[in-house]
Coordinates of C-alpha atoms in Angstrom, one line a residue:
Chain A
X216 CA 26.1 -25.0 39.1
X217 CA 25.7 -28.8 38.7
X218 CA 22.3 -28.3 37.3
X219 CA 23.7 -25.9 34.7
X220 CA 26.3 -28.4 33.7
X221 CA 23.7 -31.1 33.1
X222 CA 21.8 -28.8 30.7
X223 CA 22.2 -29.6 27.1
X224 CA 23.4 -26.6 24.9
X225 CA 19.9 -26.3 23.4
X226 CA 18.1 -26.0 26.8
X227 CA 20.7 -23.4 27.8
X228 CA 20.1 -21.6 24.5
X229 CA 16.5 -21.7 25.4
X230 CA 17.0 -20.0 28.7
X231 CA 19.3 -17.3 27.2
X232 CA 17.0 -16.8 24.3
X233 CA 14.0 -16.1 26.5
X234 CA 16.1 -13.8 28.7
X235 CA 17.1 -11.9 25.5
X236 CA 13.6 -11.6 24.3
X237 CA 12.1 -10.7 27.6
X238 CA 12.6 -6.9 27.6
X239 CA 11.1 -6.5 24.1
X240 CA 8.1 -8.7 25.0
X241 CA 7.6 -6.6 28.1
X242 CA 7.5 -3.4 26.2
X243 CA 5.1 -4.7 23.6
X244 CA 2.9 -6.4 26.2
X245 CA 2.6 -3.3 28.4
X246 CA 2.3 -0.6 25.7
X247 CA 0.5 -2.5 22.9
X248 CA -1.1 -5.8 23.9
X249 CA -2.5 -4.8 27.3
X250 CA -3.9 -1.4 25.9
X251 CA -5.6 -3.2 23.0
X252 CA -7.3 -5.6 25.4
X253 CA -8.1 -2.8 27.8
X254 CA -9.8 -0.9 25.0
X255 CA -12.0 -3.9 24.3
X256 CA -13.1 -4.0 28.0
X257 CA -13.6 -0.2 28.1
X258 CA -15.8 -0.5 25.0
X259 CA -18.3 -2.5 27.1
X260 CA -18.9 0.4 29.5
X261 CA -20.6 3.7 29.2
X262 CA -18.4 6.6 30.5
X263 CA -18.8 10.3 30.0
X264 CA -16.9 13.1 31.6
X265 CA -18.2 13.6 35.1
X266 CA -20.3 10.4 35.1
X267 CA -19.8 7.0 36.7
X268 CA -18.6 4.2 34.6
X269 CA -21.4 1.6 34.0
X270 CA -21.4 -1.7 32.3
X271 CA -23.7 -1.8 29.3
X272 CA -22.4 -4.8 27.4
X273 CA -22.5 -4.3 23.7
X274 CA -24.7 -1.2 24.0
X275 CA -21.9 1.0 22.5
X276 CA -21.7 -1.3 19.5
X277 CA -25.5 -1.0 19.0
X278 CA -25.1 2.7 19.1
X279 CA -22.3 2.6 16.6
X280 CA -24.5 0.5 14.3
X281 CA -27.1 3.3 14.2
X282 CA -24.7 6.3 14.3
X283 CA -24.9 8.1 10.9
X284 CA -21.7 10.1 11.6
X285 CA -19.9 6.8 12.1
X286 CA -21.3 5.4 8.8
X287 CA -20.1 8.5 7.0
X288 CA -16.7 8.2 8.6
X289 CA -16.5 4.6 7.5
X290 CA -17.4 5.4 4.0
X291 CA -14.9 8.3 3.8
X292 CA -12.2 6.0 5.2
X293 CA -12.9 3.2 2.8
X294 CA -13.0 5.6 -0.1
X295 CA -9.7 7.1 1.0
X296 CA -8.1 3.6 1.4
X297 CA -9.3 2.4 -2.0
X298 CA -8.3 5.5 -3.9
X299 CA -5.0 6.3 -2.2
X300 CA -3.7 2.7 -2.3
X301 CA -4.6 2.2 -5.9
X302 CA -2.9 5.4 -7.0
X303 CA 0.1 4.6 -4.8
X304 CA 0.6 1.2 -6.2
X305 CA 0.4 2.5 -9.8
X306 CA 2.8 5.4 -9.1
X307 CA 5.0 3.2 -6.9
X308 CA 5.3 0.7 -9.8
X309 CA 6.4 3.5 -12.1
X310 CA 8.9 4.8 -9.5
X311 CA 10.3 1.3 -8.9
X312 CA 10.7 0.7 -12.7
X313 CA 12.6 4.0 -13.0
X314 CA 14.9 3.6 -10.0
X315 CA 15.6 0.0 -10.9
X316 CA 17.2 0.9 -14.2
X317 CA 21.0 1.6 -14.3
X318 CA 21.9 5.1 -15.2
X319 CA 24.2 7.9 -14.2
X320 CA 22.8 9.7 -11.2
X321 CA 20.6 6.8 -10.0
X322 CA 21.8 7.4 -6.4
X323 CA 20.6 11.0 -6.5
X324 CA 17.3 10.0 -8.1
X325 CA 16.7 7.5 -5.4
X326 CA 17.5 10.0 -2.7
X327 CA 15.2 12.6 -4.3
X328 CA 12.3 10.1 -4.5
X329 CA 12.8 9.2 -0.8
X330 CA 12.5 12.7 0.4
X331 CA 8.6 12.8 0.5
X332 CA 8.8 9.6 2.5
X333 CA 11.2 11.1 5.0
X334 CA 9.4 14.4 5.5
X335 CA 7.2 14.5 8.6
X336 CA 3.6 13.9 7.7
X337 CA 2.6 17.0 9.6
X338 CA 5.0 19.1 7.4
X339 CA 3.6 17.5 4.2
X340 CA 0.1 18.3 5.4
X341 CA 0.9 22.0 6.1
X342 CA 2.7 22.2 2.8
X343 CA -0.2 20.9 0.8
X344 CA -2.6 23.1 2.8
X345 CA -0.6 26.1 1.8
X346 CA -0.2 24.9 -1.8
X347 CA -3.9 24.6 -2.0
X348 CA -4.6 27.9 -0.2
X349 CA -7.5 29.9 -1.8
X350 CA -5.4 33.1 -2.0
X351 CA -1.7 32.5 -1.6
X352 CA -1.5 29.0 -3.0
X353 CA 0.7 27.9 -5.8
X354 CA -1.9 25.5 -7.2
X355 CA -4.3 28.3 -8.0
X356 CA -1.4 30.4 -9.4
X357 CA -0.4 27.7 -11.7
X358 CA -3.9 26.9 -12.9
X359 CA -5.3 30.5 -13.1
X360 CA -2.3 32.9 -13.1
X361 CA -3.5 36.4 -12.8
X362 CA -7.2 35.6 -12.9
X363 CA -7.6 36.0 -9.2
X364 CA -11.4 35.7 -9.5
X365 CA -11.1 32.1 -10.7
X366 CA -9.1 31.0 -7.6
X367 CA -10.7 28.0 -6.0
X368 CA -10.9 27.5 -2.2
X369 CA -10.0 23.8 -2.6
X370 CA -10.2 22.8 1.1
X371 CA -13.6 24.4 1.5
X372 CA -15.3 22.1 -1.0
X373 CA -16.2 18.6 0.3
X374 CA -15.0 16.6 -2.7
X375 CA -12.0 18.8 -3.4
X376 CA -11.0 18.5 0.3
X377 CA -11.2 14.7 0.1
X378 CA -9.2 14.8 -3.1
X379 CA -6.6 17.0 -1.4
X380 CA -6.1 14.5 1.4
X381 CA -5.7 11.7 -1.1
X382 CA -3.3 13.9 -3.1
X383 CA -1.1 14.6 0.0
X384 CA -1.1 10.9 1.0
X385 CA -0.2 9.8 -2.6
X386 CA 2.6 12.4 -2.8
X387 CA 4.0 11.3 0.6
X388 CA 3.8 7.5 0.4
X389 CA 4.1 6.5 -3.3
X390 CA 7.8 6.3 -2.9
X391 CA 7.5 3.9 0.1
X392 CA 5.2 1.6 -2.1
X393 CA 7.9 2.1 -4.8
X394 CA 10.6 0.8 -2.5
X395 CA 8.7 -2.4 -1.6
X396 CA 8.1 -3.0 -5.3
X397 CA 11.7 -2.2 -6.1
X398 CA 12.7 -5.0 -3.7
X399 CA 10.5 -7.3 -5.8
X400 CA 12.1 -6.2 -9.1
X401 CA 15.6 -6.8 -7.7
X402 CA 15.0 -10.5 -7.2
X403 CA 14.0 -11.0 -10.9
X404 CA 17.2 -12.3 -12.6
X405 CA 18.2 -10.3 -15.7
X406 CA 18.4 -13.4 -17.9
X407 CA 14.6 -13.8 -17.6
X408 CA 14.3 -11.0 -20.1
X409 CA 16.9 -12.2 -22.6
X410 CA 14.8 -14.7 -24.4
X411 CA 12.0 -12.3 -24.8
X412 CA 14.3 -9.6 -26.1
X413 CA 15.7 -12.0 -28.7
X414 CA 12.1 -12.8 -29.7
X415 CA 11.6 -9.1 -30.3
X416 CA 9.1 -8.5 -27.5
X417 CA 8.3 -4.8 -26.9
X418 CA 9.0 -3.1 -23.6
X419 CA 5.3 -3.2 -22.8
X420 CA 5.0 -6.9 -23.7
X421 CA 8.1 -7.7 -21.5
X422 CA 6.5 -5.8 -18.6
X423 CA 3.1 -7.4 -18.9
X424 CA 4.1 -11.0 -19.6
X425 CA 7.3 -11.3 -17.6
X426 CA 7.8 -8.5 -15.0
X427 CA 4.2 -8.1 -13.8
X428 CA 3.6 -11.8 -13.0
X429 CA 6.9 -12.1 -11.2
X430 CA 6.2 -8.8 -9.4
X431 CA 2.9 -9.9 -7.9
X432 CA 4.2 -11.0 -4.5
X433 CA 5.9 -7.6 -4.0
X434 CA 2.8 -5.8 -5.2
X435 CA 0.5 -7.7 -2.9
X436 CA 2.9 -7.1 0.0
X437 CA 2.9 -3.4 -0.8
X438 CA -0.9 -3.5 -1.1
X439 CA -1.3 -5.0 2.4
X440 CA 1.1 -2.5 4.0
X441 CA -0.4 0.5 2.3
X442 CA -4.0 -0.6 3.1
X443 CA -3.3 -1.1 6.8
X444 CA -1.5 2.2 6.9
X445 CA -4.2 4.1 5.0
X446 CA -6.8 2.9 7.5
X447 CA -4.9 4.7 10.2
X448 CA -4.7 8.1 8.4
X449 CA -4.9 10.8 11.0
X450 CA -2.1 13.5 10.7
X451 CA -3.1 14.7 7.3
X452 CA -6.8 15.1 8.3
X453 CA -5.9 16.8 11.6
X454 CA -3.7 19.4 10.0
X455 CA -5.4 20.0 6.6
X456 CA -9.2 19.8 7.3
X457 CA -10.0 18.8 10.9
X458 CA -12.4 16.4 9.3
X459 CA -14.3 19.2 7.4
X460 CA -15.9 20.8 5.6
X461 CA -18.9 19.2 7.3
X462 CA -17.8 15.7 7.8
X463 CA -16.5 15.3 4.3
X464 CA -13.0 14.2 5.3
X465 CA -13.7 12.8 8.8
X466 CA -12.0 9.5 8.7
X467 CA -12.7 6.9 11.3
X468 CA -9.4 7.4 13.3
X469 CA -10.1 11.1 13.5
X470 CA -13.7 10.5 14.6
X471 CA -12.4 8.1 17.2
X472 CA -9.9 10.6 18.4
X473 CA -12.5 13.4 18.7
X474 CA -15.0 11.2 20.6
X475 CA -12.3 9.8 22.9
X476 CA -10.1 12.8 23.6
X477 CA -12.0 15.9 22.7
X478 CA -15.4 14.8 24.0
X479 CA -14.1 12.4 26.6
X480 CA -16.6 9.7 25.7
X481 CA -14.3 6.9 26.7
X482 CA -16.7 4.0 26.2
X483 CA -18.0 5.0 22.8
X484 CA -14.6 6.3 21.6
X485 CA -12.9 3.0 22.3
X486 CA -15.9 1.2 20.7
X487 CA -15.1 3.0 17.4
X488 CA -11.4 2.1 17.7
X489 CA -12.0 -1.5 18.6
X490 CA -14.3 -1.9 15.6
X491 CA -11.7 -0.5 13.3
X492 CA -9.2 -2.9 14.9
X493 CA -11.3 -5.9 14.5
X494 CA -12.2 -5.1 10.9
X495 CA -8.5 -4.6 10.0
X496 CA -7.5 -7.8 11.8
X497 CA -10.2 -9.8 9.9
X498 CA -9.1 -8.2 6.6
X499 CA -5.4 -8.9 7.3
X500 CA -6.0 -12.5 8.3
X501 CA -8.2 -13.1 5.3
X502 CA -5.7 -11.5 3.0
X503 CA -2.7 -13.4 4.4
X504 CA -4.6 -16.7 4.3
X505 CA -5.8 -16.4 0.7
X506 CA -3.1 -14.3 -1.0
X507 CA -0.2 -15.3 1.3
X508 CA -0.7 -19.0 1.1
X509 CA -0.9 -18.9 -2.7
X510 CA 2.3 -16.9 -2.8
X511 CA 4.1 -19.4 -0.6
X512 CA 3.1 -22.3 -2.9
X513 CA 4.3 -20.5 -5.9
X514 CA 7.6 -19.4 -4.3
X515 CA 9.1 -22.3 -2.3
X516 CA 12.1 -20.1 -1.5
Chain B
X223 CA 28.1 0.5 -17.3
X224 CA 25.9 3.3 -18.4
X225 CA 23.9 3.4 -21.6
X226 CA 22.6 6.6 -23.2
X227 CA 19.3 7.4 -21.6
X228 CA 16.2 6.3 -23.5
X229 CA 13.6 9.1 -23.8
X230 CA 11.0 7.1 -21.9
X231 CA 13.4 6.5 -19.0
X232 CA 14.6 10.1 -19.0
X233 CA 11.0 11.4 -18.8
X234 CA 10.3 8.9 -16.0
X235 CA 13.3 10.2 -14.0
X236 CA 12.3 13.8 -14.5
X237 CA 8.7 13.2 -13.5
X238 CA 9.7 11.2 -10.4
X239 CA 12.3 13.8 -9.3
X240 CA 10.3 16.9 -10.0
X241 CA 7.1 15.4 -8.6
X242 CA 8.9 14.5 -5.4
X243 CA 10.8 17.8 -4.9
X244 CA 8.7 20.6 -6.4
X245 CA 6.0 20.8 -3.8
X246 CA 8.5 21.0 -1.0
X247 CA 10.7 23.5 -2.9
X248 CA 7.7 25.9 -2.9
X249 CA 7.7 25.7 0.9
X250 CA 11.5 26.3 0.9
X251 CA 11.0 29.4 -1.3
X252 CA 8.2 30.6 0.9
X253 CA 10.4 30.4 4.0
X254 CA 12.8 33.0 2.4
X255 CA 10.1 35.5 1.4
X256 CA 9.0 38.6 3.2
X257 CA 5.6 38.9 4.7
X258 CA 4.4 41.1 1.8
X259 CA 5.6 38.5 -0.7
X260 CA 3.8 35.6 1.1
X261 CA 0.5 37.5 1.1
X262 CA 0.8 38.7 -2.5
X263 CA -2.2 37.7 -4.7
X264 CA -1.4 36.3 -7.3
X265 CA 1.6 34.7 -5.5
X266 CA 5.1 35.7 -6.3
X267 CA 7.5 32.9 -7.2
X268 CA 10.9 34.1 -6.4
X269 CA 11.8 35.1 -2.8
X270 CA 13.7 38.3 -2.0
X271 CA 16.0 36.2 0.2
X272 CA 14.9 37.6 3.6
X273 CA 15.5 35.4 6.6
X274 CA 12.9 37.2 8.7
X275 CA 10.7 34.1 9.1
X276 CA 13.6 32.1 10.4
X277 CA 14.4 34.8 12.9
X278 CA 10.8 35.1 14.1
X279 CA 10.4 31.3 14.3
X280 CA 13.5 31.1 16.4
X281 CA 12.7 34.0 18.7
X282 CA 8.9 34.4 18.9
X283 CA 7.9 30.8 18.3
X284 CA 10.8 29.2 20.3
X285 CA 11.9 26.9 17.6
X286 CA 15.1 25.8 19.4
X287 CA 13.0 24.6 22.3
X288 CA 11.0 22.3 20.0
X289 CA 14.1 21.1 18.3
X290 CA 15.6 20.3 21.7
X291 CA 12.5 18.3 22.7
X292 CA 12.5 16.4 19.4
X293 CA 16.2 15.6 19.7
X294 CA 15.8 14.2 23.2
X295 CA 12.7 12.1 22.4
X296 CA 14.0 10.7 19.1
X297 CA 17.5 10.2 20.4
X298 CA 16.4 8.3 23.5
X299 CA 13.9 6.3 21.6
X300 CA 16.5 5.2 19.1
X301 CA 19.0 4.2 21.8
X302 CA 16.6 2.3 23.9
X303 CA 14.9 0.6 20.9
X304 CA 18.3 -0.6 19.6
X305 CA 19.4 -1.9 23.0
X306 CA 16.2 -3.8 23.5
X307 CA 15.8 -5.0 19.9
X308 CA 19.3 -6.3 19.3
X309 CA 19.3 -9.3 21.8
X310 CA 15.8 -10.1 20.7
X311 CA 16.7 -10.2 17.1
X312 CA 19.8 -12.3 17.9
X313 CA 17.9 -14.8 19.8
X314 CA 15.2 -15.0 17.0
X315 CA 17.8 -15.3 14.3
X316 CA 20.4 -17.6 15.9
X317 CA 19.3 -19.5 18.9
X318 CA 17.5 -22.8 18.9
X319 CA 14.2 -22.0 20.5
X320 CA 10.6 -23.1 20.2
X321 CA 8.0 -20.6 19.2
X322 CA 10.3 -18.2 17.3
X323 CA 8.1 -18.0 14.3
X324 CA 5.1 -17.1 16.5
X325 CA 7.0 -14.3 18.2
X326 CA 8.1 -12.8 14.9
X327 CA 4.6 -13.1 13.5
X328 CA 3.1 -11.7 16.6
X329 CA 5.4 -8.7 16.5
X330 CA 4.4 -8.0 12.9
X331 CA 0.7 -8.1 13.9
X332 CA 1.4 -5.7 16.8
X333 CA 3.0 -3.3 14.4
X334 CA -0.3 -3.3 12.4
X335 CA -2.4 -2.2 15.4
X336 CA -4.4 1.0 14.6
X337 CA -2.8 3.6 17.0
X338 CA -6.2 4.8 18.2
X339 CA -7.0 1.4 19.7
X340 CA -4.0 1.6 22.1
X341 CA -4.0 5.3 22.6
X342 CA -6.6 5.6 25.4
X343 CA -5.2 2.9 27.7
X344 CA -1.6 4.1 27.0
X345 CA -2.7 7.6 28.1
X346 CA -4.2 6.1 31.3
X347 CA -1.1 4.1 32.1
X348 CA 1.1 7.2 31.7
X349 CA -1.3 9.3 33.8
X350 CA -1.0 6.8 36.6
X351 CA 2.9 6.7 36.2
X352 CA 3.0 10.5 36.0
X353 CA 4.3 10.3 32.5
X354 CA 2.0 12.8 30.8
X355 CA 3.9 15.9 29.6
X356 CA 7.3 14.3 30.2
X357 CA 9.8 13.2 27.6
X358 CA 10.1 9.7 29.0
X359 CA 6.3 9.3 28.9
X360 CA 6.5 9.6 25.1
X361 CA 9.7 7.6 24.7
X362 CA 8.1 4.5 26.4
X363 CA 5.3 4.1 23.8
X364 CA 7.7 5.0 21.0
X365 CA 10.0 2.2 21.9
X366 CA 7.1 -0.2 21.9
X367 CA 5.9 1.1 18.5
X368 CA 9.4 1.0 16.9
X369 CA 10.4 -2.4 18.3
X370 CA 8.6 -4.6 15.8
X371 CA 10.3 -3.0 12.8
X372 CA 13.7 -2.9 14.5
X373 CA 13.5 -6.5 15.5
X374 CA 12.5 -7.5 12.0
X375 CA 15.2 -5.7 10.2
X376 CA 17.9 -6.8 12.7
X377 CA 16.7 -10.4 12.5
X378 CA 17.2 -10.4 8.7
X379 CA 20.6 -8.9 9.1
X380 CA 21.7 -11.5 11.7
X381 CA 20.4 -14.3 9.6
X382 CA 22.6 -13.3 6.7
X383 CA 25.8 -13.4 8.7
X384 CA 27.8 -16.7 8.3
X385 CA 27.0 -19.3 11.0
X386 CA 30.6 -20.7 11.1
X387 CA 32.1 -17.7 12.9
X388 CA 29.7 -18.1 15.7
X389 CA 30.0 -21.9 15.8
X390 CA 33.7 -21.6 16.3
X391 CA 33.2 -19.2 19.2
X392 CA 30.6 -21.4 20.8
X393 CA 32.9 -24.4 20.6
X394 CA 35.6 -22.4 22.3
X395 CA 33.1 -21.9 25.2
X396 CA 31.5 -18.5 24.5
X397 CA 28.0 -18.1 25.8
X398 CA 25.2 -16.8 23.6
X399 CA 25.7 -13.3 25.0
X400 CA 29.5 -13.3 24.4
X401 CA 28.9 -14.6 20.8
X402 CA 26.5 -11.8 20.3
X403 CA 28.6 -8.9 21.7
X404 CA 32.1 -10.0 20.6
X405 CA 31.5 -11.6 17.2
X406 CA 28.1 -10.8 15.7
X407 CA 27.6 -7.2 16.8
X408 CA 30.7 -5.7 15.1
X409 CA 29.7 -7.6 11.9
X410 CA 26.1 -6.4 12.1
X411 CA 27.1 -2.8 12.5
X412 CA 25.6 -1.7 9.1
X413 CA 22.3 -3.3 10.1
X414 CA 22.3 -1.6 13.5
X415 CA 23.0 1.7 11.8
X416 CA 20.1 1.3 9.3
X417 CA 17.8 0.3 12.1
X418 CA 18.9 3.3 14.1
X419 CA 18.2 5.6 11.2
X420 CA 14.7 4.2 10.6
X421 CA 13.8 4.4 14.3
X422 CA 15.1 7.9 14.6
X423 CA 13.1 9.1 11.5
X424 CA 9.9 7.4 12.9
X425 CA 10.3 9.1 16.4
X426 CA 11.2 12.4 14.9
X427 CA 8.1 12.4 12.7
X428 CA 5.5 10.8 14.9
X429 CA 2.6 13.1 15.7
X430 CA -0.5 11.2 17.1
X431 CA 0.9 10.1 20.4
X432 CA 3.0 13.3 20.8
X433 CA -0.3 15.3 20.4
X434 CA -2.0 13.2 23.1
X435 CA 0.8 12.9 25.6
X436 CA 2.4 16.4 25.4
X437 CA -0.3 19.0 25.9
X438 CA 2.0 21.4 27.6
X439 CA 4.1 23.5 25.1
X440 CA 7.1 23.1 27.4
X441 CA 7.6 19.5 26.3
X442 CA 6.1 19.4 22.8
X443 CA 8.1 18.0 19.8
X444 CA 8.4 19.7 16.4
X445 CA 5.5 17.9 14.7
X446 CA 3.1 19.0 17.4
X447 CA 4.5 22.6 17.3
X448 CA 4.1 22.6 13.5
X449 CA 0.6 21.2 13.5
X450 CA -0.7 23.6 16.2
X451 CA 1.0 26.7 14.8
X452 CA -1.3 29.6 15.4
X453 CA -1.1 33.2 14.5
X454 CA -2.8 36.1 16.2
X455 CA -5.0 37.0 13.2
X456 CA -3.9 35.0 10.2
X457 CA -2.0 31.8 9.6
X458 CA 1.7 32.6 9.9
X459 CA 2.6 30.7 6.7
X460 CA 6.1 32.1 6.5
X461 CA 7.0 30.9 10.0
X462 CA 5.3 27.5 9.4
X463 CA 7.4 27.1 6.2
X464 CA 10.6 28.1 8.0
X465 CA 10.0 25.7 10.9
X466 CA 9.1 23.0 8.5
X467 CA 12.3 23.4 6.5
X468 CA 14.3 23.2 9.7
X469 CA 12.4 20.2 10.9
X470 CA 13.0 18.5 7.6
X471 CA 16.6 19.4 7.1
X472 CA 18.1 16.6 9.2
X473 CA 15.9 14.1 7.4
X474 CA 17.1 15.3 4.0
X475 CA 20.7 15.0 5.1
X476 CA 20.1 11.5 6.4
X477 CA 18.4 10.5 3.1
X478 CA 21.2 11.9 1.0
X479 CA 23.9 10.2 3.1
X480 CA 22.3 6.9 3.7
X481 CA 19.9 6.3 0.8
X482 CA 21.4 2.9 0.2
X483 CA 21.0 1.6 3.7
X484 CA 17.4 3.0 4.1
X485 CA 16.3 1.2 0.9
X486 CA 17.8 -2.1 1.8
X487 CA 16.5 -1.8 5.4
X488 CA 12.9 -1.0 4.4
X489 CA 12.8 -3.8 1.8
X490 CA 14.4 -6.3 4.2
X491 CA 11.6 -5.6 6.6
X492 CA 9.0 -6.2 3.9
X493 CA 10.1 -8.8 1.5
X494 CA 11.4 -11.5 3.9
X495 CA 8.0 -11.3 5.6

């Protein structure tokens, strides 16, 4: 007890603080940090179902380097990330501009826009799969009506199937991007626009010269979040295409899943996942370093 | 104050609302069709209002069973994540400690991990603990996955509360724990509620880990059931639509009731970072 009395409030704070943080750190350490490190170790071994585990150093990485399926998966993933994040930022900006305005029924509009975000991805995937169905789908019915012969089996065509995954993702997550951008719009004071309005600037000029520059931090945040998330796309592919037709929609996370859990090739599967992890980490660090530090300089608050 | 709607804004609103709702409305309509209507070519638009697909989803596909599993897993995840995240967020927001920025930044990094990179080892840990095909085996990784966001949102909420309240309590001899539970927690109730909603939605919707950990249909959650829906000969689209509508209904209600909290919670997590 005497020891305790001798402690200054701040050292006591320190002890209480660590005690308060301890359970959360334990969870994250056991179920995120340790698994990530363990994956890295596993990637240095060769392990098949029914075979002994043997250390092969960076052998798996050498194989990955030569694996054409992995290259294809990487290209598909990058294409998906680029296309979906671009569209989501554009649509998200539009959504944010709309739900930022004051009008009667704004609460309902915001709720409606949030619904795709709230829907389970698996449900969204089944929904788009059915909408794009070659016989019973609404998309064919809208495009071709009674001309049944013209109906397109969208998910059977490599490019169309890729487009379908992008479409489903854009539908599902544009509103999330919109919310992040909305947060950026809300910190721009209304007075900023007054002078421009008096000078007779058009709505577009006001957006381009005032809103857009001030919105950049929010846009860049949304870009980072969406990029990282798009790299992890899995549910849509699993439900809509199973990576097909051929390997046209096989994104890297799905290839990793198949290698690791369906084929049981633990060493090679973790090598794929660790490579994605490292690439994302480098991208994020680079992004935060370059973009993030510029933002901080501009915005001292 | 409401101005008359400009045509540009009105069309923006219509586009956003119709684009968000129409695809799902088609699924809702499908769920109230008969089998003949679902398989009509070209498709029929208006359903005859039959509830046959709901009945068959409930009886033949054991929908209630999946709902029960989802409620257990999402509920337990929400409670545990809140209990663990609240003291953490309080300490990070209010106590004088070294390394706080590192912990917050580290949590954000962990939230960005690709799930596939932790999936294999998590599966092995659970296999050793006997957690495969159990509810708690899924709840443990879910808590870990939702903690970073929960801590971030709660930390921003705690930071916004006035310091004076707590100072007074500390001078009167309250410990950190007492200040948290007696004074800050009641004030932070809206923040706790928002965090609970976001955690619940995450756990209700999560598919990847649920697919890996729950291979036995006895324990599977709704997303796994929906993704693995199989018919004997053809895809049972009507049942899939009915199940999807039921799985989505609680989320739609949550969004309608708590739209404001969700928007502020999500932007708090992002903008302050």
